Structure formats: structure tokens, C-alpha cells
Coordinates of C-alpha atoms and ligand atoms in Angstrom, one line a residue:
M1 CA -31.3 -2.4 1.8
A2 CA -28.7 -0.2 3.3
P3 CA -25.5 -0.5 1.3
T4 CA -22.7 -2.1 3.6
T5 CA -19.8 0.3 4.7
P6 CA -16.6 -0.7 2.6
Y7 CA -13.5 -2.2 4.6
K8 CA -10.9 0.7 4.0
V9 CA -7.4 -0.4 3.4
L10 CA -4.5 2.2 3.3
A11 CA -1.1 1.4 1.8
V12 CA 1.8 3.7 3.0
C13 CA 5.3 4.3 1.7
L14 CA 7.5 7.3 1.7
G15 CA 6.7 9.0 -1.4
N16 CA 3.5 7.8 -2.4
I17 CA 4.6 7.5 -6.0
C18 CA 6.2 4.2 -6.3
R19 CA 5.3 1.3 -3.9
S20 CA 2.1 2.4 -2.3
P21 CA 0.3 3.2 -5.6
L22 CA 1.1 -0.3 -7.0
A23 CA 0.0 -1.9 -3.6
E24 CA -3.3 0.2 -3.7
G25 CA -4.0 -0.9 -7.4
L26 CA -3.2 -4.4 -6.7
I27 CA -5.1 -4.8 -3.4
Q28 CA -8.0 -3.1 -5.0
R29 CA -8.2 -5.5 -8.2
K30 CA -7.7 -8.6 -5.9
A31 CA -10.5 -7.6 -3.6
D32 CA -12.8 -6.7 -6.6
E33 CA -11.9 -10.1 -8.3
A34 CA -13.0 -11.6 -4.9
G35 CA -16.3 -9.7 -4.8
L36 CA -15.4 -7.9 -1.5
N37 CA -16.5 -4.3 -0.7
W38 CA -13.1 -2.9 -0.2
Q39 CA -12.0 0.7 -0.6
V40 CA -8.4 0.9 -1.0
A41 CA -6.2 4.0 -1.1
S42 CA -2.4 5.0 -0.4
A43 CA -0.5 7.8 1.1
G44 CA 3.0 8.7 1.8
T45 CA 4.9 9.7 4.9
G46 CA 6.6 12.6 3.1
N47 CA 5.0 15.2 1.2
W48 CA 7.4 16.0 -1.6
H49 CA 4.9 14.4 -4.3
V50 CA 1.7 15.5 -3.1
G51 CA -1.0 16.0 -6.3
N52 CA 1.4 14.1 -8.5
P53 CA 0.5 10.8 -10.4
P54 CA 2.7 7.6 -9.7
D55 CA 6.0 7.4 -11.0
P56 CA 6.4 6.7 -14.7
R57 CA 8.2 3.5 -13.9
S58 CA 5.4 2.3 -11.6
R59 CA 2.8 3.2 -14.1
A60 CA 4.7 1.4 -16.8
V61 CA 5.2 -1.9 -14.9
A62 CA 1.5 -1.6 -13.8
K63 CA 0.4 -1.2 -17.4
E64 CA 2.5 -4.1 -18.7
N65 CA 0.5 -6.1 -16.3
G66 CA -2.9 -4.8 -17.3
L67 CA -3.3 -2.5 -14.2
D68 CA -4.0 1.2 -14.6
I69 CA -2.9 3.3 -11.7
S70 CA -2.4 6.6 -13.6
H71 CA -5.6 8.3 -12.1
Q72 CA -4.2 8.0 -8.7
R73 CA -2.6 11.3 -6.9
A74 CA -0.2 11.3 -4.2
Q75 CA -1.3 12.5 -0.7
T76 CA 0.4 12.5 2.9
V77 CA -0.8 10.4 5.8
T78 CA -3.0 12.6 7.8
S79 CA -4.6 12.1 11.1
T80 CA -7.8 11.8 9.4
L81 CA -6.6 8.9 7.2
L82 CA -5.2 7.2 10.1
E83 CA -8.8 7.7 11.9
E84 CA -10.9 6.6 8.9
Y85 CA -8.9 3.5 7.5
D86 CA -9.4 0.1 9.1
L87 CA -6.1 -1.5 8.0
I88 CA -3.1 0.5 7.4
L89 CA -0.3 -1.2 5.7
A90 CA 3.4 0.0 5.9
M91 CA 5.7 -0.9 3.0
D92 CA 9.0 -1.1 5.1
R93 CA 10.0 -0.7 8.8
Q94 CA 10.8 3.1 8.5
N95 CA 7.3 3.7 7.2
L96 CA 5.9 1.6 10.1
T97 CA 7.9 3.6 12.7
D98 CA 6.8 6.9 11.1
L99 CA 3.3 5.9 11.1
K100 CA 3.3 4.8 14.7
S101 CA 4.9 8.1 15.7
R102 CA 1.8 10.0 14.4
A103 CA -0.8 7.7 15.6
T104 CA -2.9 7.3 18.8
E105 CA -2.6 4.1 20.5
Q106 CA -5.9 2.9 19.0
Q107 CA -5.0 3.9 15.6
A108 CA -1.5 2.2 16.0
R109 CA -3.3 -1.2 16.4
K110 CA -4.4 -1.0 12.9
I111 CA -0.9 -0.3 11.6
K112 CA 0.8 -3.4 10.2
L113 CA 4.0 -4.1 8.3
L114 CA 2.8 -5.4 4.9
L115 CA 5.3 -8.3 4.7
D116 CA 4.7 -9.4 8.3
Y117 CA 1.1 -9.1 8.0
T118 CA 1.1 -11.5 4.9
E119 CA 3.9 -13.6 6.5
L120 CA 6.0 -12.8 3.3
S121 CA 8.7 -11.4 5.5
K122 CA 9.5 -15.1 6.4
T123 CA 10.8 -15.6 2.7
H124 CA 11.3 -12.1 1.6
G125 CA 12.4 -10.1 4.6
P126 CA 10.5 -7.2 6.4
D127 CA 10.7 -4.5 3.8
V128 CA 9.4 -3.9 0.3
F129 CA 12.4 -2.5 -1.2
D130 CA 12.2 1.1 -2.3
P131 CA 12.9 1.2 -6.1
Y132 CA 12.9 5.0 -6.4
W133 CA 16.8 5.3 -6.8
D134 CA 17.2 2.2 -9.1
D135 CA 15.2 1.7 -12.3
S136 CA 15.8 -2.1 -12.3
G137 CA 13.6 -2.7 -9.0
F138 CA 10.4 -2.0 -10.2
E139 CA 9.5 -5.4 -11.8
G140 CA 10.4 -7.0 -8.5
V141 CA 8.7 -4.7 -6.3
Y142 CA 5.5 -5.3 -8.6
R143 CA 5.8 -9.1 -8.2
L144 CA 6.2 -9.0 -4.5
L145 CA 3.4 -6.7 -4.0
E146 CA 1.1 -9.0 -6.2
E147 CA 1.9 -11.8 -3.9
A148 CA 1.2 -9.6 -0.9
A149 CA -2.0 -8.4 -2.4
V150 CA -3.2 -11.9 -2.6
K151 CA -2.5 -12.7 1.0
V152 CA -4.2 -9.5 2.1
V153 CA -7.3 -10.3 0.4
E154 CA -7.2 -13.9 1.7
I155 CA -6.8 -12.8 5.2
G156 CA -9.6 -10.1 4.8
N157 CA -11.8 -12.8 3.2
K158 CA -11.4 -15.2 6.4
K159 CA -12.4 -12.2 8.8
Ligands
4NP201 P1 8.0 5.3 -2.5 O1 9.6 5.8 -3.4 O2 8.2 5.7 -1.1 O3 8.0 3.9 -3.0 O4 6.9 6.2 -3.3 C1 10.1 7.1 -3.3 C2 9.6 8.0 -3.9 C3 10.3 9.4 -3.8 C4 11.3 9.5 -2.9 C5 11.5 8.4 -2.2 C6 11.1 7.2 -2.3 N1 11.8 11.0 -2.6 O5 12.8 11.0 -2.0 O6 11.6 11.8 -3.3

């Protein structure tokens, strides 16, 4: 039997070192646990950190929670990624605007604001807070992304 093609999910933030690597790791883990054939990746709208592993603070909070994201390397959003991925999840409204400005009309339909898509914006507001400038934010971002990852997989499971 031919292997089925995976459902491809791309998490996007600004630097691809703090938020979206955590989102990638968490969504991939929840999808794997649910037995889904999902391929999850992440990218940044900016290119400052291309080739770098996730921020040590993101790696640390992931590790504390039994999640290893240290193999990841930052990449920039490209038209190829926008074409190849089935669902593209922006961490905040600026990321969403930047993504849509680079996307074709057809690609733009696949781009969602993570917290709107998961309906967590009703309780948490629209944006996954950027923790880069403040060490104290990483734990909260992890918890929020964990909640969001559960919902993303639930929504995907119903499709
Ligand atoms: P991220 O956080 O978008 O969650 O990866 C940031 C990382 C780096 C920078 C900004 C935000 N930066 O300006 O270098």
C-alpha cells in the first residue's frame, strides 16, 4: 500500500527561535500521540537567526517538560514553504500580516492566526506574546502553546 502523504503544518513567528520552535515541537508531539500522520515545521518572517538552534530559554522550558527541540534550526518563510504546507499558523497579528503580504491568494487561505484558529483568543487575546525581550515569559508561552497544540490536533482530527 502506498504511504499516505502527511498533513503539513507550519508554525511561524518573527525569529523562529522562541515561539514557533515550541509550537512545532508541541504540535508534532500531540499529533504523534494521536497517531496522526503530520509533519510539523516552523519558520520565521525575519532572517536574523537562520541556521541557529532555538533560544536557550525555549530549549530549557521544553526540556523541563520532557520535550527536546534542540535539533531544530531556524529558517525563513519562503514561497516554497507557503506553497508546500497545508496549514500555516501565525503566532501573532504582525506575523499574520507579514505572511499574508508574501502569499498568493490561494496560499493566504491556509494562513491562520493560531489563537483565533484554536478559539483561545476568546480567553487569551489574539497574540502569543513574544518572550524574547523578557526572560519571565517563556513558561507562560509554553503553557499557552501546549493548550493551543491540543486544539490544533483536535481540529485536525475532525477533518
Ligand atoms: P520569536 O522571538 O519570534 O518568538 O522567535 C524573537 C526572536 C528574535 C527576535 C525577536 C523575536 N529578534 O529580534 O532577534
